[in-house]
Amino acid sequence: MQARKITNAALVIMMTIGLVACSSGNNEAANINQEKPQTTDNGAATETPKTEEGVTLTVLNEGAVAVGVGIVSDLLGVKKKALIADETLSPRPVDADFTYTEGSKVNSNVFPYLYQNIINDKMKSKNITLKTEDWGWGEPLIQKQTAGFLAKNMPDIIVGETQMPGFAQQGLLEPFPADMEQYIRENIAPAAWKPMEYDGKIYGFASQPGVNSLFWNKKLVKEAGLDPEKAPATWDELAANLEKVTEAGKGKFYGGGVYGGPNAGGYLRYGTLLVINVGGFADAQGNPTFNSEANLETIAYMKQLNGYHPAGLMMNTNEGTYFDAFKKGQIAYLIDGPWRAIESSTLGIDYGMAPIPLSSDGNAGNITIGAAFHSVPKDAKNKDAAFEYIRAMYSEEVQTLIADTGVRSPVLKTIAESDDYKTKHPEMYQHFLAMAGNVQGLPTFSKESSKVWQIFGDAVTKSVMTNGDIKAIMDDAQKKAEAITK
Amino acid sequence: MSEPLRIKIKNQFTPVHLISHIVLLGVGLVLLYPLIFMVLAGFFSKTEFTSTVLGVFPIPKAPTLANYKALVMGSIDTAVTVYFRNSIIRTAYNTFWALITSFLAGYVFARLKFKGKETLFLIMLATQMIPTTLAIIPTYLEYARFPFAGGNRIFTGGTGILNTWWIYLIGGPAINIMGTFLVKQSLEKVPIELDEAARMDGAGTFRLIFQILFPLQLPIMAFIAITTALGTWNDFITPFFYTSSDSLQTLPAAITKLSSVGASPGAVINYPLIITLSLGVTLPALLIFFFFQKYIVQGLASTGIKG
Amino acid sequence: MDKTAQILGKSSFKRVMRRHRDAVIAAVILTPMLLFWLILSGVPTIFGFFLGFFNWVGLNDTPDFIWFDNFIRFFKDPVYTGALWRSIWLGGLVTAVTLISGFGAAILMNMPLIGKGFYRSLWYIPAVTSTVATTQVFNILLDTNNGVINNFLKSIGKEPIIWQYSAGWGIFWIVVYSAWKGVGGAALIWLAGLQSVDQTLYEAADIDGAGRWAKLKFVTMPGLKPIATYIVITSLIGAIQIYEQVLFITNGGPYGQTEVLVFRIYRDGFWDFNLGMAGASSLIMAVIVIVATVFYYKWSTGSDKRMTIPNKPIKRGR
């Protein structure tokens, strides 16, 4: 007992020395490294003007809107040159694409430039200098964020997807100020913030999240003798279509369905089926509900879908493979986020897009996917400026740009619900409606969340890939999961 | 092995020799296959790579030089000149220190007598068996709290030495345990009488170490230099974890980031670019090896791992 | 160092210096190196082990001292014991395959062949490539649906193989990848061993009329024993700690059947923020590796007293 007390005290001292950071004295560190962005063609660096007054806001890079690493004002010019010089892009950007007027058509390759330009101008007017850092994405990003939180060394705004709700639950993020929260609740589609809601507060925002839709390759569907314009409305209809396409494909192409791999890419997509069938990963308290009746039904349906895929494709561990199969015209149907539309048309695939079919007693529902949630860490140095940045993300200018680009839907209701948007982008309007409905994020379990997810993912793949009894497998997974979370 | 060349050539045609040639070359080419695949993949565009069915030797329909251009001149996301510069400086620096520390420490453990020598050496060796994954987060904390650096007062306040060149510099003078082990083994084969004779001639410790013993150890030093250089050259953990500014990155770290970006839904991994950049990492390493390989064998053969 | 003593000049000090001359020189040389080494890896590692005695789940929690609970959990939870067991036998398998193929190559490379240097380089190329990049190439080759190997199988009319859902194939490819990367290095070390075998023994064997096989068995093999000890220990230590290839090739699947302990440590530390379990597992692993090394060393060298416990290949540069 005594020893325990002493060690505890010693540890607390160690931790206080080691982990507690003071709030000041960071300027020196920030100034040590002034990045010089590199240009592509001759290697010459552009000048980096150093702003002495005002604050420098550090934001993590996000792939969909990245213009490079460094001071954004300097990067924009470089990015423009690089985009014009890049031969691999299609459509290739021309000079005129870089001036944007609201309502005009946007070259999707120039979108990151225009997006950052608007936000940068807004920040400049508030005397904020924007700086980006690249911490990667996925696993490497989570590792670096973990270390950064422990050392209390975080940028002003961090970005991430499935790990972010967990950070919020652990009290590592700053809740949005009350006025922002109220505005967001009233004016913005839930897909953009609902997964980041915890204990009645909002901890993160994504400017252009997605939800899942059903996509299909019209050419393949037609070859199977089906109406390529008609979307299946129920699970049974979908399964019937998949079967027909698979038969017609004779091993050259297959029906397809949904990606089911044991990773976030799988959960984010087939999770939609669980939600539609009024099941789900966890109950309201965040306890696992892996073996609920509804889930068993959904998993049995997934097992059926597996038969409409080339062997092993559906539960492949590498999600890229699944989407490549669609691009290569090997599967006709899949469930994915809105970007699938523009990617398909770039590749010359004539595609259809519709809401996900419903199960016999299911309700419409969806999972937020491809959402880069922006949050302000508790240890951020410039919180006010950081919230200004997030305000800029849902400003009318940025949201209009997203609407005009047409790759994803805006989340600001006033723009998405305008008649102009409905007529110009009917598919993306459907997508917006799905974002405004019953939308969830992936839950974070109370303890050792990734281990619990792994148990679930493994159990689902086992149910689909082996002939084992689904109920027995899922019961076992539930038991294992409860042993960890209890 | 100083037989005349003519006999040597003639010998190549005995069945045993021929079979050896065939096996070494054949299996060697199979081992090379992934690299051949990489070279070919570099000519693909991102779109074509994901939308076509790849054969054993993939040939693009619309070959592009964009990836190789990016390797030589950089692109928007990849300032390769900076990465290469950083990699070269780091490699040279670490190799320099590895040579000094392993030789001096090897000398200490092979030649000097002091209490606790064996225990100290055993402890050092034991630490080499600990999984390095464990130390990443504690190291990060340590660097972030480094006293009086990066705005830290004593321990807290700023970012310590994170994201500075100190990250790369601080590890240099640390003892290179594997190198020490090899030098120790190798030196133990050098008769102690040599030292005694040198001392009789009035050589000090310093002269003894650098003028008499060091030249004898050149093969093993070459081996240590090459392994350290290759290790540093391929290391991505240090730049990735402990720095964030682009000006401090090295090529392997940049590749790690590029390949992780594809994990975000909707993003397409630029495999051809990643593969081409990886080739860029491999090539210099390969050249280093090719020119110094005979020292590796010599160096290893000269160590006391003979027992 | 002698000069320092002269300048300081105090007679008693001089005497101490003379008596402990070696110790003083050793201290002067080693202290700075060890200090830097402490900063680089000593302190973080000890800190990591220390965490093994704490319950620290979550980034914002206060760590709680729990004595040996993490260690007890380790041995009770099949997730950990299973991972440990897999680490051991997978490591053994990787070592065996790499060393045996490397030995074969070394014997061929030791013959008076023209272009020896070229072959050595050719075989060593995989070792200098980066794991991140080459595992990606392996994944492209192994892709279930459009992978190069399955495309090839389909083109010759065979059924494609679902690599990802067969533990056997998963292990097979992890071993193949590791052997691919390691065989060149192993061959080099064996080669060094072969070249350090006393040449006069071969001549003596020739006089006795021994054949190729007899020479291999009675001269080469015994002569290689010391280097075999070295290479088996270093390879085994390296192979028990593999996780990058597991992470990139199978990611622990199917159903955790290829999950090795270092992979588990990595997941605990970075995904579940369970730094306590990560520390405890590392400590257990380190103890096992050290004990195994000492035993193997004792067993293989018999009465040889000279201490030559080697370690894993040179540490990645920091």
Short mmCIF file of C-alpha atoms in Angstrom, two decimals, chain B:
data_model
loop_
_atom_site.label_atom_id
_atom_site.label_comp_id
_atom_site.label_asym_id
_atom_site.label_seq_id
_atom_site.Cartn_x
_atom_site.Cartn_y
_atom_site.Cartn_z
CA MET B 1 43.26 -18.05 -55.92
CA SER B 2 45.99 -16.77 -58.16
CA GLU B 3 45.62 -19.32 -60.91
CA PRO B 4 46.10 -18.10 -64.45
CA LEU B 5 43.01 -16.61 -66.06
CA ARG B 6 43.05 -19.17 -68.84
CA ILE B 7 42.65 -22.08 -66.43
CA LYS B 8 40.03 -20.16 -64.56
CA ILE B 9 37.98 -19.63 -67.68
CA LYS B 10 38.41 -23.25 -68.65
CA ASN B 11 37.21 -24.31 -65.21
CA GLN B 12 33.95 -22.47 -65.71
CA PHE B 13 32.74 -25.21 -68.02
CA THR B 14 32.81 -28.19 -65.70
CA PRO B 15 29.25 -29.35 -64.97
CA VAL B 16 29.38 -28.18 -61.35
CA HIS B 17 30.47 -24.71 -62.35
CA LEU B 18 27.91 -24.45 -65.07
CA ILE B 19 25.10 -25.47 -62.75
CA SER B 20 26.32 -22.94 -60.20
CA HIS B 21 26.27 -20.21 -62.81
CA ILE B 22 22.78 -21.14 -63.91
CA VAL B 23 21.41 -21.28 -60.36
CA LEU B 24 23.06 -18.07 -59.22
CA LEU B 25 21.96 -16.16 -62.28
CA GLY B 26 18.51 -17.71 -62.56
CA VAL B 27 17.47 -17.33 -58.93
CA GLY B 28 19.16 -13.93 -58.87
CA LEU B 29 16.97 -12.74 -61.70
CA VAL B 30 13.88 -14.04 -59.93
CA LEU B 31 14.98 -12.09 -56.86
CA LEU B 32 15.32 -9.06 -59.09
CA TYR B 33 11.82 -9.42 -60.51
CA PRO B 34 10.06 -7.05 -58.08
CA LEU B 35 12.53 -4.36 -59.06
CA ILE B 36 11.98 -4.94 -62.74
CA PHE B 37 8.28 -4.63 -62.02
CA MET B 38 8.98 -1.32 -60.26
CA VAL B 39 10.96 0.07 -63.17
CA LEU B 40 8.13 -0.76 -65.58
CA ALA B 41 5.42 0.53 -63.23
CA GLY B 42 7.18 3.90 -63.18
CA PHE B 43 6.10 4.50 -66.78
CA PHE B 44 2.41 4.24 -65.92
CA SER B 45 0.14 7.14 -65.16
CA LYS B 46 -1.85 6.90 -61.95
CA THR B 47 -5.10 6.42 -63.85
CA GLU B 48 -3.84 3.75 -66.20
CA PHE B 49 -2.20 1.82 -63.40
CA THR B 50 -5.49 1.37 -61.51
CA SER B 51 -7.75 0.89 -64.50
CA THR B 52 -5.93 -1.76 -66.51
CA VAL B 53 -5.32 -5.43 -65.85
CA LEU B 54 -1.61 -5.85 -65.15
CA GLY B 55 0.43 -8.63 -66.69
CA VAL B 56 3.62 -10.22 -65.44
CA PHE B 57 5.62 -7.53 -67.21
CA PRO B 58 3.25 -4.58 -67.35
CA ILE B 59 3.71 -2.31 -70.37
CA PRO B 60 1.69 0.90 -70.40
CA LYS B 61 -0.37 1.84 -73.45
CA ALA B 62 0.34 5.51 -72.88
CA PRO B 63 3.77 5.60 -71.25
CA THR B 64 4.59 8.72 -69.27
CA LEU B 65 7.86 10.09 -67.97
CA ALA B 66 6.08 12.19 -65.34
CA ASN B 67 7.10 9.91 -62.44
CA TYR B 68 10.75 9.76 -63.38
CA LYS B 69 10.68 13.51 -63.93
CA ALA B 70 9.27 13.91 -60.43
CA LEU B 71 12.07 11.73 -59.11
CA VAL B 72 14.73 13.93 -60.66
CA MET B 73 13.19 17.37 -60.39
CA GLY B 74 10.46 17.04 -57.81
CA SER B 75 6.81 17.94 -58.06
CA ILE B 76 4.40 19.93 -55.98
CA ASP B 77 4.25 17.43 -53.14
CA THR B 78 7.78 16.17 -53.40
CA ALA B 79 10.74 18.51 -53.12
CA VAL B 80 13.13 15.69 -53.96
CA THR B 81 16.26 17.83 -54.03
CA VAL B 82 15.69 18.79 -50.41
CA TYR B 83 14.91 15.19 -49.44
CA PHE B 84 18.02 13.86 -51.14
CA ARG B 85 20.16 16.57 -49.56
CA ASN B 86 18.81 15.74 -46.10
CA SER B 87 19.30 12.02 -46.65
CA ILE B 88 22.88 12.50 -47.78
CA ILE B 89 23.81 14.76 -44.87
CA ARG B 90 22.21 12.41 -42.37
CA THR B 91 23.87 9.37 -43.85
CA ALA B 92 27.32 10.94 -43.92
CA TYR B 93 26.95 12.24 -40.38
CA ASN B 94 25.76 8.95 -38.89
CA THR B 95 28.37 6.93 -40.76
CA PHE B 96 31.15 9.23 -39.55
CA TRP B 97 30.09 8.82 -35.94
CA ALA B 98 29.45 5.12 -36.24
CA LEU B 99 33.05 4.63 -37.34
CA ILE B 100 34.45 6.67 -34.48
CA THR B 101 32.27 5.27 -31.72
CA SER B 102 32.51 1.64 -32.76
CA PHE B 103 36.25 1.76 -33.14
CA LEU B 104 36.96 3.55 -29.87
CA ALA B 105 34.47 1.54 -27.87
CA GLY B 106 35.61 -1.66 -29.56
CA TYR B 107 39.14 -0.84 -28.47
CA VAL B 108 38.02 -0.20 -24.90
CA PHE B 109 36.20 -3.51 -24.64
CA ALA B 110 38.87 -5.53 -26.40
CA ARG B 111 42.00 -4.15 -24.81
CA LEU B 112 41.38 -2.35 -21.54
CA LYS B 113 40.82 -4.02 -18.21
CA PHE B 114 38.37 -2.50 -15.79
CA LYS B 115 35.78 -3.61 -13.33
CA GLY B 116 32.33 -4.42 -14.69
CA LYS B 117 33.46 -4.53 -18.30
CA GLU B 118 31.73 -7.76 -19.15
CA THR B 119 28.54 -6.77 -17.36
CA LEU B 120 28.41 -3.43 -19.13
CA PHE B 121 28.91 -5.09 -22.47
CA LEU B 122 26.24 -7.68 -21.75
CA ILE B 123 23.75 -4.99 -20.79
CA MET B 124 24.50 -3.11 -23.97
CA LEU B 125 23.94 -6.20 -26.06
CA ALA B 126 20.74 -7.04 -24.22
CA THR B 127 19.25 -3.65 -25.08
CA GLN B 128 19.61 -4.54 -28.74
CA MET B 129 17.00 -7.24 -28.28
CA ILE B 130 14.20 -4.92 -27.24
CA PRO B 131 11.57 -4.19 -29.87
CA THR B 132 12.18 -0.64 -31.07
CA THR B 133 8.47 -0.01 -31.55
CA LEU B 134 8.15 0.47 -27.82
CA ALA B 135 10.51 3.43 -27.69
CA ILE B 136 8.84 5.60 -30.32
CA ILE B 137 6.33 7.36 -28.09
CA PRO B 138 8.69 7.78 -25.10
CA THR B 139 11.32 9.17 -27.47
CA TYR B 140 8.81 11.64 -28.82
CA LEU B 141 8.02 12.78 -25.27
CA GLU B 142 11.69 13.09 -24.45
CA TYR B 143 12.45 15.19 -27.50
CA ALA B 144 9.43 17.40 -26.91
CA ARG B 145 10.52 18.07 -23.32
CA PHE B 146 14.19 18.56 -24.06
CA PRO B 147 15.49 21.10 -21.52
CA PHE B 148 16.16 24.63 -22.74
CA ALA B 149 15.42 23.86 -26.35
CA GLY B 150 12.71 25.05 -28.68
CA GLY B 151 11.18 27.42 -26.15
CA ASN B 152 11.30 24.98 -23.25
CA ARG B 153 12.10 26.52 -19.92
CA ILE B 154 13.42 23.56 -17.99
CA PHE B 155 11.27 20.79 -19.30
CA THR B 156 8.10 22.35 -20.59
CA GLY B 157 6.82 25.28 -22.58
CA GLY B 158 7.77 24.65 -26.16
CA THR B 159 8.39 21.88 -28.60
CA GLY B 160 11.87 20.91 -27.49
CA ILE B 161 14.04 19.65 -30.28
CA LEU B 162 11.13 18.23 -32.25
CA ASN B 163 11.11 19.45 -35.81
CA THR B 164 14.71 20.71 -35.74
CA TRP B 165 17.96 19.39 -37.13
CA TRP B 166 18.89 18.30 -33.60
CA ILE B 167 16.67 15.27 -34.11
CA TYR B 168 19.16 14.01 -36.64
CA LEU B 169 22.28 15.23 -34.91
CA ILE B 170 21.71 14.07 -31.34
CA GLY B 171 21.94 10.37 -32.04
CA GLY B 172 25.27 10.58 -33.85
CA PRO B 173 27.78 10.36 -30.98
CA ALA B 174 25.78 7.59 -29.28
CA ILE B 175 27.64 4.32 -29.04
CA ASN B 176 27.08 1.98 -31.98
CA ILE B 177 26.66 -1.30 -30.16
CA MET B 178 26.73 -3.67 -33.12
CA GLY B 179 29.81 -1.94 -34.49
CA THR B 180 31.47 -2.08 -31.10
CA PHE B 181 30.81 -5.78 -30.95
CA LEU B 182 32.34 -6.41 -34.36
CA VAL B 183 35.42 -4.30 -33.69
CA LYS B 184 35.90 -5.97 -30.33
CA GLN B 185 35.80 -9.39 -31.94
CA SER B 186 38.14 -8.34 -34.68
CA LEU B 187 40.64 -6.64 -32.36
CA GLU B 188 40.81 -9.65 -30.10
CA LYS B 189 42.39 -11.50 -32.99
CA VAL B 190 45.19 -8.94 -33.19
CA PRO B 191 47.95 -10.17 -30.88
CA ILE B 192 48.37 -8.06 -27.76
CA GLU B 193 52.15 -8.18 -28.36
CA LEU B 194 51.62 -5.64 -31.10
CA ASP B 195 50.35 -3.13 -28.54
CA GLU B 196 53.20 -3.90 -26.19
CA ALA B 197 55.79 -3.45 -28.90
CA ALA B 198 54.26 -0.15 -29.90
CA ARG B 199 54.27 1.07 -26.33
CA MET B 200 57.92 0.08 -25.99
CA ASP B 201 58.60 2.36 -28.94
CA GLY B 202 56.97 5.13 -26.95
CA ALA B 203 53.60 5.31 -28.68
CA GLY B 204 50.82 6.85 -26.57
CA THR B 205 47.34 5.44 -26.43
CA PHE B 206 46.21 7.89 -29.05
CA ARG B 207 48.92 6.94 -31.52
CA LEU B 208 48.47 3.27 -30.80
CA ILE B 209 44.76 3.46 -31.58
CA PHE B 210 44.86 5.54 -34.70
CA GLN B 211 48.19 4.75 -36.31
CA ILE B 212 48.66 1.11 -35.50
CA LEU B 213 45.36 -0.58 -34.73
CA PHE B 214 42.97 1.38 -36.93
CA PRO B 215 44.62 0.55 -40.26
CA LEU B 216 44.38 -3.14 -39.38
CA GLN B 217 40.63 -2.85 -39.00
CA LEU B 218 39.78 -1.24 -42.31
CA PRO B 219 37.69 -4.14 -43.69
CA ILE B 220 35.44 -4.34 -40.65
CA MET B 221 35.19 -0.54 -40.56
CA ALA B 222 34.05 -0.62 -44.17
CA PHE B 223 31.41 -3.13 -43.19
CA ILE B 224 30.21 -0.95 -40.32
CA ALA B 225 30.17 2.11 -42.58
CA ILE B 226 28.10 0.38 -45.22
CA THR B 227 25.53 -1.09 -42.85
CA THR B 228 25.15 2.21 -40.98
CA ALA B 229 24.86 4.12 -44.23
CA LEU B 230 22.20 1.76 -45.58
CA GLY B 231 20.30 1.81 -42.28
CA THR B 232 20.22 5.59 -42.14
CA TRP B 233 19.45 5.93 -45.81
CA ASN B 234 16.34 3.73 -45.52
CA ASP B 235 15.18 5.00 -42.11
CA PHE B 236 11.79 6.67 -42.31
CA ILE B 237 10.71 6.52 -38.66
CA THR B 238 12.92 9.35 -37.41
CA PRO B 239 12.01 11.96 -40.02
CA PHE B 240 8.40 10.88 -40.06
CA PHE B 241 7.73 11.01 -36.36
CA TYR B 242 9.95 13.71 -35.01
CA THR B 243 9.75 16.33 -37.73
CA SER B 244 6.89 17.88 -39.60
CA SER B 245 8.30 20.62 -41.79
CA ASP B 246 8.97 19.73 -45.37
CA SER B 247 12.50 21.09 -45.25
CA LEU B 248 13.50 18.33 -42.82
CA GLN B 249 12.02 15.35 -44.66
CA THR B 250 13.93 12.57 -46.32
CA LEU B 251 12.78 10.56 -49.31
CA PRO B 252 11.68 7.43 -47.41
CA ALA B 253 9.54 9.55 -45.09
CA ALA B 254 7.97 11.37 -48.02
CA ILE B 255 7.13 8.01 -49.58
CA THR B 256 5.48 6.84 -46.36
CA LYS B 257 3.27 9.92 -46.34
CA LEU B 258 2.41 9.64 -50.00
CA SER B 259 1.36 6.04 -49.63
CA SER B 260 -0.74 6.73 -46.55
CA VAL B 261 -2.73 9.53 -48.19
CA GLY B 262 -4.43 6.90 -50.30
CA ALA B 263 -6.02 5.47 -47.17
CA SER B 264 -8.52 8.31 -47.10
CA PRO B 265 -11.78 7.35 -48.79
CA GLY B 266 -12.06 8.82 -52.24
CA ALA B 267 -8.34 9.36 -52.64
CA VAL B 268 -6.43 7.34 -55.20
CA ILE B 269 -2.97 6.17 -54.20
CA ASN B 270 -0.43 7.25 -56.78
CA TYR B 271 1.28 3.86 -56.94
CA PRO B 272 3.48 4.58 -59.95
CA LEU B 273 4.89 7.73 -58.32
CA ILE B 274 5.50 5.97 -55.01
CA ILE B 275 7.19 3.08 -56.77
CA THR B 276 9.39 5.38 -58.82
CA LEU B 277 10.44 7.36 -55.76
CA SER B 278 11.26 4.09 -53.99
CA LEU B 279 13.51 3.17 -56.88
CA GLY B 280 15.21 6.51 -56.31
CA VAL B 281 15.89 5.48 -52.73
CA THR B 282 17.17 2.08 -53.76
CA LEU B 283 19.57 3.13 -56.49
CA PRO B 284 22.18 5.06 -54.44
CA ALA B 285 22.09 2.33 -51.78
CA LEU B 286 22.74 -0.22 -54.47
CA LEU B 287 25.70 1.71 -55.84
CA ILE B 288 27.24 2.02 -52.38
CA PHE B 289 26.91 -1.71 -51.96
CA PHE B 290 28.21 -2.59 -55.39
CA PHE B 291 31.47 -0.71 -54.94
CA PHE B 292 32.20 -1.82 -51.40
CA GLN B 293 30.79 -5.34 -51.32
CA LYS B 294 34.12 -7.11 -51.23
CA TYR B 295 34.91 -5.33 -47.96
CA ILE B 296 31.73 -6.64 -46.43
CA VAL B 297 32.82 -10.22 -46.94
CA GLN B 298 36.40 -9.48 -45.93
CA GLY B 299 35.25 -7.51 -42.91
CA LEU B 300 32.94 -10.23 -41.72
CA ALA B 301 35.52 -12.91 -42.33
CA SER B 302 38.00 -10.96 -40.22
CA THR B 303 35.83 -10.67 -37.14
CA GLY B 304 36.12 -12.91 -34.17
CA ILE B 305 32.73 -14.40 -34.85
CA LYS B 306 35.06 -17.18 -35.76
CA GLY B 307 34.99 -17.68 -32.01
#
